[in-house]
Amino acid sequence: MLARSVARCSSRLKAPVSRPLLRFARPQCRRFSIHAAGAPPGSPPMSSSGMLAPFVGELDKIAPSFKINGSQVQVLHSPAEFYETLKAKIRNAERRIFLSTLYIGKSEKELISTLQEALRANPELRLSILTDALRGTREAPNASCASLLAPLVAEFGSDRVEIRMYHTPNLTGLRKKFLPKRINEGWGLQHMKLYGVDDEIILSGANLSNDYFTNRQDRYHLFSSKDVTEYFANILDAVSSLSFLVKPTQSQAKFELVWPEDNAAPSPLEDPKQFVKESTSLLAGLISPKTAPLTSHDATPLEERDTSVYLLSQFSQLLSPDTSTELPAVKHVLKTLSLPQYANSSWTFTAGYFNPEPSLTQLLLSTQSHNNTVITASPQANGFYKSPGVSGLLPDAYTLLARRFVRAVHQHQRENSTVLREWRKGTVGEPGGWTYHAKGLWVTLPGGKDPSISLIGSSNYTKRSYSLDLEANAMIITENEGLKKRLGEEQRWLQEHTSIVTRDDFAKADRRVGIKVRIAMMIVQLLGGAL
């Protein structure tokens, strides 16, 4: 299925990603006062600016950022609201649509029809889609994500529609030849969820398939910022230039994957070492705060820019050395919460597949914060609940991991400050049953009612996220009262279908796990820490 293109493919949707990276100077007038954070004991309570200063000072060194107004961030709540908003944006698109996702469901004919309608109505509109090659072709030659998308190229031409599929450099040779398709995804995936239309972008953890549009709870933030949107468009462009091109064919599979000669690196299947070397040259400059190509299109007056958006990426498999920004940023926030002045702060952390990278678990339990909450899926809200084969054991495996976390809370004597809540809305596979896929972090400052810090994006915060998959996220730090209220509502919304789970609950007979779970744990470990 993987063929090498003979002719040069030059139909890039935007200017080539190898163009000179122009960095526009940003105003240096930070509203967060560094000096206020070091106030001695007994001094008056710090302002919000002072409490945020230690976070911002170090984050400026870790990742690029833009300052916007909090009103430019809209928080969507439900799968249906996400889907309807996405379709509405697509229908009204004027210049461009760019979508990055793990996969598009092979039966998503309505979404494809919406894209077709927009392209037919506007000859100037261009579409770029990036998915993962392994997930997007695993059903081939039967119906697949790739066969669903290829007709868009056939109808509108390669000058208007570009479909790309990223392939990990970790899966080559005999390993690729003999590993089963379901298992081979454990060596790395394109996992970014970026849904951009013109000058707006939705960041989420949701993929583009029916369950994510109906009964699979996730998180979704709509950024109405040309600068933020343009940055992630550049990221998608760069990864696309390191990916296979989908071309329509008359074969049974309806598509083929080719490696254009003008890609930014050789094929990862032919020369994985050189592929990583060239990828590093391309991506390292895009994610560094010193060299990132930051535009300055936002017309918001400087005095109204009360929110910083840090643009985080985790590209570990493509960077040597690894200069990814997400894990360092999350660690910095949690380490800062261990300082005495944040004793009255609180945090909420959520992950549908609860298996945080070990250093994050340690940092969560080392904060000075109180009234902390971890939200994860109950076994009955896990996407693998009662699934056939060995994968059906995975909900119990995650239950075991959650039990270990509750035990660690007890060992750290944090039971009065940190609770685990399981999310459940019905039972998977039964009428009205939902799954839970949300992930993120919220931090509320001492004396605050609602979060001033939030993390949104594709990452599951697992070992796999930080070593194998491609992730894109945004860290929001805000003094905007309206945005803080919306973040607080989101945080409370996600807890509506939760209940606290204790050590006593895990000791009950229906929570005991047997030897088979060890098999599931081996699978989780094999797949880098999470599915």
XYZ file of C-alpha atoms in Angstrom:
531
model
C 0.000 0.000 0.000
C 2.942 2.292 0.603
C 4.336 3.451 -2.720
C 6.954 6.040 -3.553
C 5.714 8.883 -5.696
C 7.623 9.269 -8.947
C 6.488 12.800 -9.695
C 7.249 15.610 -7.287
C 4.180 16.504 -5.257
C 4.033 20.269 -5.011
C 0.431 20.889 -4.046
C 1.010 22.260 -0.547
C -2.046 24.063 0.761
C -0.051 26.814 2.394
C 3.432 28.208 1.904
C 6.053 25.471 2.405
C 6.919 24.880 6.022
C 10.596 25.306 5.153
C 9.990 29.000 4.513
C 11.951 31.470 6.673
C 10.371 31.592 10.110
C 9.539 35.221 10.851
C 9.198 36.006 14.510
C 7.268 39.161 15.318
C 8.275 40.872 18.515
C 5.684 40.612 21.258
C 4.995 43.394 23.752
C 7.121 42.871 26.829
C 4.584 44.377 29.241
C 3.708 41.374 31.380
C 0.844 41.999 33.764
C 2.126 39.411 36.202
C 4.518 40.916 38.748
C 7.405 38.586 39.606
C 8.328 40.538 42.726
C 4.931 40.106 44.330
C 5.357 36.334 44.499
C 8.185 36.538 46.994
C 6.315 38.572 49.587
C 7.428 37.719 53.159
C 5.099 36.064 55.699
C 2.709 38.460 57.350
C 2.497 40.795 54.377
C -0.897 41.611 52.778
C -2.475 38.875 50.612
C -1.005 38.698 47.132
C -2.953 39.857 44.130
C -3.951 37.424 41.396
C -1.076 38.826 39.330
C 1.384 38.127 42.103
C 0.161 34.568 42.611
C 0.445 33.856 38.878
C 3.928 35.323 38.535
C 5.935 32.192 39.498
C 4.012 30.146 36.943
C 4.461 32.641 34.114
C 8.114 33.438 34.717
C 9.280 29.889 34.040
C 6.664 29.042 31.408
C 8.002 31.922 29.302
C 11.281 29.992 29.139
C 9.619 26.687 28.266
C 7.107 27.409 25.513
C 5.936 30.128 23.092
C 2.787 32.011 24.023
C 0.314 34.678 22.972
C -1.583 37.144 25.107
C -5.281 37.452 24.273
C -8.469 38.524 25.997
C -10.312 35.875 27.977
C -13.456 36.475 25.933
C -11.633 34.873 22.991
C -11.872 31.432 24.640
C -15.232 29.652 24.530
C -15.710 26.446 26.537
C -17.955 23.823 24.929
C -19.487 21.197 27.169
C -21.110 18.305 25.325
C -20.253 16.064 22.371
C -23.309 17.370 20.513
C -22.289 21.009 21.082
C -18.788 20.188 19.823
C -20.129 18.523 16.680
C -22.685 21.208 15.870
C -20.122 23.969 16.428
C -17.591 22.224 14.183
C -20.120 21.736 11.383
C -21.283 25.356 11.640
C -17.718 26.625 11.400
C -17.051 24.392 8.377
C -20.197 25.578 6.568
C -19.159 29.216 7.030
C -15.478 28.730 6.183
C -14.052 31.360 3.840
C -10.391 30.463 3.271
C -9.224 27.301 4.971
C -10.168 24.278 7.007
C -7.457 22.241 8.708
C -8.192 19.192 10.812
C -5.731 17.088 12.785
C -7.075 13.970 14.484
C -6.126 10.398 15.231
C -8.796 9.214 12.806
C -12.118 10.085 11.224
C -14.717 7.372 11.666
C -15.100 5.372 8.466
C -18.876 5.886 8.530
C -18.857 9.657 9.125
C -20.695 10.475 5.920
C -22.426 13.529 7.408
C -19.125 15.174 8.307
C -17.724 14.421 4.852
C -20.904 15.783 3.274
C -20.512 18.987 5.303
C -16.955 19.377 4.019
C -18.113 18.732 0.448
C -20.866 21.337 0.711
C -18.413 23.945 1.962
C -15.890 23.192 -0.787
C -18.549 23.238 -3.508
C -19.979 26.540 -2.270
C -16.614 28.314 -2.143
C -14.021 27.656 -4.887
C -11.399 29.574 -2.860
C -11.708 27.268 0.154
C -8.899 24.806 0.861
C -8.936 21.748 3.082
C -6.043 20.034 4.886
C -6.518 16.892 6.981
C -3.878 15.067 9.039
C -4.558 11.678 10.641
C -2.511 8.673 11.694
C -1.458 6.148 9.054
C -1.743 3.055 11.235
C -5.166 3.889 12.652
C -6.398 5.382 9.386
C -5.652 2.317 7.246
C -5.939 -0.658 9.569
C -9.252 -1.885 8.051
C -7.933 -1.682 4.476
C -8.663 -2.964 1.895
C -12.113 -2.755 3.504
C -13.678 0.618 4.285
C -11.307 2.803 6.303
C -10.589 6.398 7.237
C -8.313 6.658 4.194
C -10.940 5.333 1.770
C -13.481 7.742 3.254
C -11.231 10.764 2.648
C -9.658 9.904 -0.707
C -12.771 10.863 -2.748
C -12.395 14.459 -1.513
C -9.109 14.651 -3.414
C -10.690 13.035 -6.459
C -13.552 15.554 -6.534
C -11.781 18.795 -5.678
C -8.211 18.141 -6.764
C -4.913 18.075 -4.931
C -4.544 21.853 -5.212
C -7.543 22.327 -2.888
C -7.585 19.185 -0.750
C -4.606 17.562 0.929
C -4.964 14.403 3.029
C -1.900 13.377 5.024
C -1.251 10.372 7.262
C 1.638 10.316 9.725
C 3.605 7.096 10.271
C 5.817 6.589 13.303
C 9.530 5.938 12.664
C 9.459 3.396 15.520
C 7.625 0.724 13.524
C 9.697 -0.572 10.601
C 11.071 -3.782 9.130
C 10.086 -7.114 10.661
C 8.285 -5.438 13.555
C 5.932 -3.702 11.135
C 5.539 -6.804 9.010
C 4.534 -9.211 11.754
C 2.868 -7.206 14.533
C -0.959 -7.364 14.470
C -2.603 -4.115 13.378
C -4.316 -3.498 16.702
C -1.040 -3.945 18.610
C 1.274 -2.071 16.236
C -0.286 1.255 17.217
C 1.573 0.931 20.501
C 4.767 2.167 18.819
C 3.439 5.667 18.300
C 0.549 7.593 16.774
C -0.380 11.020 15.446
C -2.597 12.015 18.366
C -3.032 15.824 17.985
C -6.639 17.083 17.931
C -6.650 20.463 16.157
C -9.791 21.652 14.386
C -9.132 24.967 12.642
C -11.391 27.023 10.391
C -10.156 30.374 9.060
C -8.909 32.221 12.176
C -10.512 30.045 14.865
C -9.484 26.698 16.290
C -10.991 24.080 18.592
C -8.515 22.250 20.827
C -9.825 18.985 22.209
C -9.084 15.398 23.098
C -11.926 14.188 20.887
C -11.521 12.387 17.601
C -13.955 12.762 14.701
C -16.344 9.832 14.933
C -19.927 9.217 15.958
C -19.276 8.341 19.604
C -17.285 11.558 20.105
C -20.249 13.452 18.618
C -22.932 11.754 20.731
C -22.045 9.816 23.889
C -18.308 10.067 24.602
C -17.569 12.918 27.001
C -14.474 14.982 26.307
C -13.345 18.626 26.564
C -13.446 21.285 23.837
C -12.118 24.873 23.853
C -12.765 27.241 20.938
C -10.044 29.905 20.529
C -11.110 32.923 18.441
C -7.551 34.118 17.941
C -5.831 34.403 14.583
C -2.421 34.162 16.262
C -3.182 30.950 18.178
C -4.848 29.455 15.102
C -1.947 30.363 12.823
C 0.571 28.819 15.204
C -1.177 25.464 15.246
C -1.710 25.653 11.474
C 2.075 25.887 11.156
C 2.452 22.876 13.440
C 0.026 20.880 11.296
C 1.869 21.977 8.152
C 5.190 20.838 9.578
C 3.945 17.391 10.637
C 2.136 17.040 7.298
C 5.458 17.536 5.514
C 6.686 14.532 7.522
C 3.714 12.372 6.533
C 2.423 10.211 3.706
C 0.082 11.698 1.118
C -3.252 9.967 0.452
C -4.059 9.604 -3.239
C -7.313 8.160 -4.636
C -7.061 5.004 -6.757
C -9.341 2.505 -8.475
C -8.049 -0.351 -6.311
C -10.174 -2.270 -3.827
C -8.794 -0.095 -0.997
C -9.676 3.096 -2.956
C -6.411 4.824 -1.979
C -2.656 4.583 -1.832
C -0.099 6.239 0.418
C 2.840 7.922 -1.297
C 5.872 9.738 0.058
C 6.273 13.018 -1.868
C 9.819 13.847 -2.923
C 9.458 17.378 -1.548
C 8.667 16.174 1.961
C 10.915 17.579 4.675
C 12.589 14.217 5.370
C 13.032 10.740 3.868
C 10.349 8.174 4.558
C 10.387 6.846 8.146
C 10.007 3.361 6.682
C 13.151 3.689 4.545
C 15.513 5.706 6.744
C 14.074 6.229 10.244
C 17.291 7.702 11.690
C 17.585 10.355 9.002
C 13.850 10.947 9.285
C 14.229 11.833 12.976
C 17.279 13.972 12.259
C 15.422 16.035 9.653
C 12.302 16.160 11.815
C 14.344 17.582 14.655
C 15.704 20.316 12.410
C 12.197 21.244 11.317
C 10.252 21.020 14.576
C 12.688 22.141 17.278
C 12.554 25.738 16.084
C 8.758 25.735 15.909
C 8.247 24.798 19.560
C 11.027 26.804 21.207
C 9.986 30.140 22.782
C 13.186 31.656 21.365
C 12.620 30.751 17.723
C 8.903 29.941 17.272
C 7.286 31.813 14.357
C 4.853 33.993 16.299
C 2.546 36.266 14.320
C 0.941 39.463 15.627
C -2.468 39.612 13.962
C -4.614 39.977 17.080
C -6.328 43.377 17.121
C -7.180 43.205 20.831
C -5.799 46.319 22.608
C -2.769 45.518 24.742
C -4.434 46.696 27.934
C -7.251 44.164 27.397
C -4.983 41.142 26.964
C -5.543 39.488 30.319
C -4.909 35.864 29.303
C -1.736 34.044 28.277
C -2.007 30.947 26.069
C 1.103 28.767 26.132
C 1.367 26.558 23.044
C 2.600 23.144 24.126
C 3.791 20.221 22.022
C 4.998 16.719 22.777
C 6.984 15.366 19.830
C 9.370 13.021 21.644
C 9.632 10.462 18.832
C 10.541 13.202 16.338
C 13.115 15.126 18.381
C 16.691 14.126 19.155
C 17.432 15.489 21.677
C 13.870 15.720 22.963
C 12.936 19.370 23.489
C 9.191 18.827 23.835
C 7.407 21.421 25.922
C 4.275 19.830 27.406
C 5.758 17.635 30.121
C 8.175 20.349 31.361
C 5.283 22.840 31.504
C 2.992 20.521 33.482
C 5.801 19.615 35.863
C 6.589 23.277 36.438
C 2.972 24.086 37.336
C 2.770 21.205 39.814
C 6.158 21.988 41.336
C 5.074 25.593 41.848
C 2.003 24.360 43.715
C 4.342 22.739 46.245
C 5.441 26.198 47.465
C 4.020 27.268 50.863
C 2.128 30.271 49.477
C -0.145 27.901 47.510
C -1.362 25.968 50.572
C -4.918 27.214 49.995
C -4.954 26.534 46.274
C -6.750 23.568 44.712
C -6.434 21.504 41.567
C -8.534 19.119 39.508
C -6.888 16.557 37.244
C -8.729 14.293 34.831
C -7.786 11.481 32.472
C -10.152 8.986 30.920
C -7.458 6.302 30.989
C -5.982 6.866 34.417
C -2.306 6.003 34.248
C -0.348 9.258 34.766
C 3.345 9.323 34.041
C 4.883 8.370 37.449
C 6.593 11.720 37.996
C 3.242 13.494 37.587
C 1.609 11.293 40.216
C 4.411 12.112 42.619
C 4.077 15.839 41.905
C 0.291 15.795 42.295
C 0.710 14.297 45.753
C 3.476 16.753 46.682
C 1.506 19.966 46.151
C 0.450 22.172 49.057
C -3.032 22.366 47.545
C -6.248 21.275 49.250
C -9.695 20.248 47.974
C -8.039 18.407 45.088
C -9.929 16.084 42.776
C -8.941 13.393 40.307
C -11.626 12.378 37.794
C -11.377 9.215 35.764
C -13.699 6.805 33.986
C -15.449 4.107 35.940
C -15.033 0.608 34.449
C -18.546 0.942 32.986
C -17.546 4.210 31.251
C -14.294 2.865 29.829
C -14.254 2.486 26.060
C -12.912 -1.077 26.402
C -15.674 -2.265 28.762
C -16.753 -5.772 27.720
C -14.898 -5.451 24.429
C -13.959 -8.792 22.841
C -10.583 -10.402 23.381
C -7.811 -9.349 25.707
C -8.704 -5.643 25.421
C -11.785 -6.382 27.503
C -9.453 -6.782 30.481
C -8.227 -3.203 30.254
C -10.976 -1.563 32.360
C -9.895 -3.749 35.282
C -6.289 -2.826 34.591
C -7.132 0.864 34.909
C -9.142 0.061 38.042
C -5.997 -1.462 39.504
C -4.032 1.675 38.634
C -6.698 3.859 40.250
C -6.586 1.686 43.381
C -2.827 2.141 43.551
C -3.298 5.909 43.329
C -5.790 5.895 46.205
C -3.311 3.830 48.200
C -0.586 6.375 47.435
C -2.894 9.175 48.620
C -3.209 7.319 51.913
C 0.529 6.700 52.175
C 1.225 10.408 51.602
C -1.388 11.264 54.239
C -3.344 13.330 51.712
C -6.773 11.739 52.236
C -8.141 14.979 53.683
C -7.045 16.980 50.644
C -7.258 14.672 47.602
C -10.103 12.440 46.390
C -10.617 10.171 43.393
C -13.939 10.422 41.579
C -15.159 7.972 38.957
C -17.318 9.231 36.111
C -20.258 7.113 35.019
C -23.317 7.857 32.911
C -25.073 4.581 32.329
C -23.145 1.562 31.089
C -21.188 1.211 27.884
C -23.069 -0.864 25.339
C -26.459 -0.303 26.965
C -29.084 2.303 25.969
C -28.075 5.699 27.316
C -24.568 4.516 28.213
C -21.664 6.964 27.758
C -17.895 6.653 27.808
C -15.497 9.163 29.398
C -12.477 10.506 27.518
C -11.839 13.939 29.052
C -8.363 14.972 30.152
C -6.957 18.135 31.603
C -5.840 20.150 34.601
C -7.402 23.112 36.395
C -5.734 25.165 39.141
C -7.594 27.570 41.441
C -5.433 30.081 43.306
C -5.671 30.745 47.066
C -8.763 32.827 47.756
C -10.156 32.139 44.283
C -13.510 30.600 43.440
C -12.712 29.468 39.897
C -9.584 28.253 38.056
C -6.986 30.716 36.806
C -4.979 27.971 35.064
C -6.207 25.252 32.739
C -4.596 22.740 30.399
C -6.511 21.589 27.308
C -5.501 19.301 24.468
C -4.880 15.785 23.243
C -2.493 14.403 25.856
C -3.443 11.564 28.209
C -0.483 12.491 30.488
C 0.855 8.944 30.331
C 4.284 7.507 29.659
C 3.080 6.859 26.131
C 2.043 10.496 25.646
C 5.513 11.602 26.701
C 7.528 9.145 24.644
C 5.556 7.828 21.668
C 2.602 9.913 20.470
C 2.382 13.369 18.888
C 0.424 15.703 21.189
C -0.705 19.347 21.021
C -2.004 21.304 24.006
C -2.582 24.803 25.348
C -1.922 26.056 28.865
C -4.277 28.909 29.730
C -3.309 31.383 32.461
C -5.922 34.064 32.963
C -7.053 36.965 35.107
C -10.271 37.312 33.112
C -13.195 36.756 35.479
C -15.517 35.606 32.708
C -13.096 32.951 31.479
C -12.367 31.799 35.022
C -16.101 31.371 35.558
C -16.400 29.318 32.374
C -13.486 27.103 33.427
C -15.105 26.628 36.818
C -18.389 25.663 35.204
C -16.562 23.150 33.021
C -14.814 21.681 36.037
C -18.105 21.317 37.919
C -19.949 20.053 34.822
C -17.541 17.155 34.476
C -18.174 16.133 38.096
C -21.962 15.905 37.765
C -21.835 12.196 36.951
C -19.064 11.264 39.403
C -18.856 9.616 42.793
C -15.967 9.403 45.256
C -14.128 6.070 45.374
C -12.186 5.115 48.498
C -9.869 2.329 49.635
C -12.887 0.615 51.171
C -14.659 0.663 47.811
C -11.681 -0.953 46.105
C -11.668 -3.667 48.783
C -15.179 -4.828 47.852
C -15.624 -8.123 46.050
C -16.805 -6.547 42.791
C -13.621 -4.478 42.666
C -11.160 -7.298 43.116
C -8.999 -8.057 40.134
C -7.449 -11.379 39.279
C -4.487 -12.791 37.408
C -6.010 -11.909 34.045
C -5.581 -8.241 34.864
C -1.840 -8.769 34.974
C -2.134 -9.737 31.323
C -3.933 -6.475 30.666
C -1.258 -4.591 32.590
C 1.372 -6.184 30.372
C -0.548 -4.915 27.351
C -0.716 -1.421 28.792
C 3.023 -1.530 29.447
C 3.666 -2.874 25.957
C 1.683 -0.008 24.494
C 3.753 2.577 26.296
C 1.500 3.208 29.271
C -1.939 3.767 27.720
C -4.119 2.989 24.730
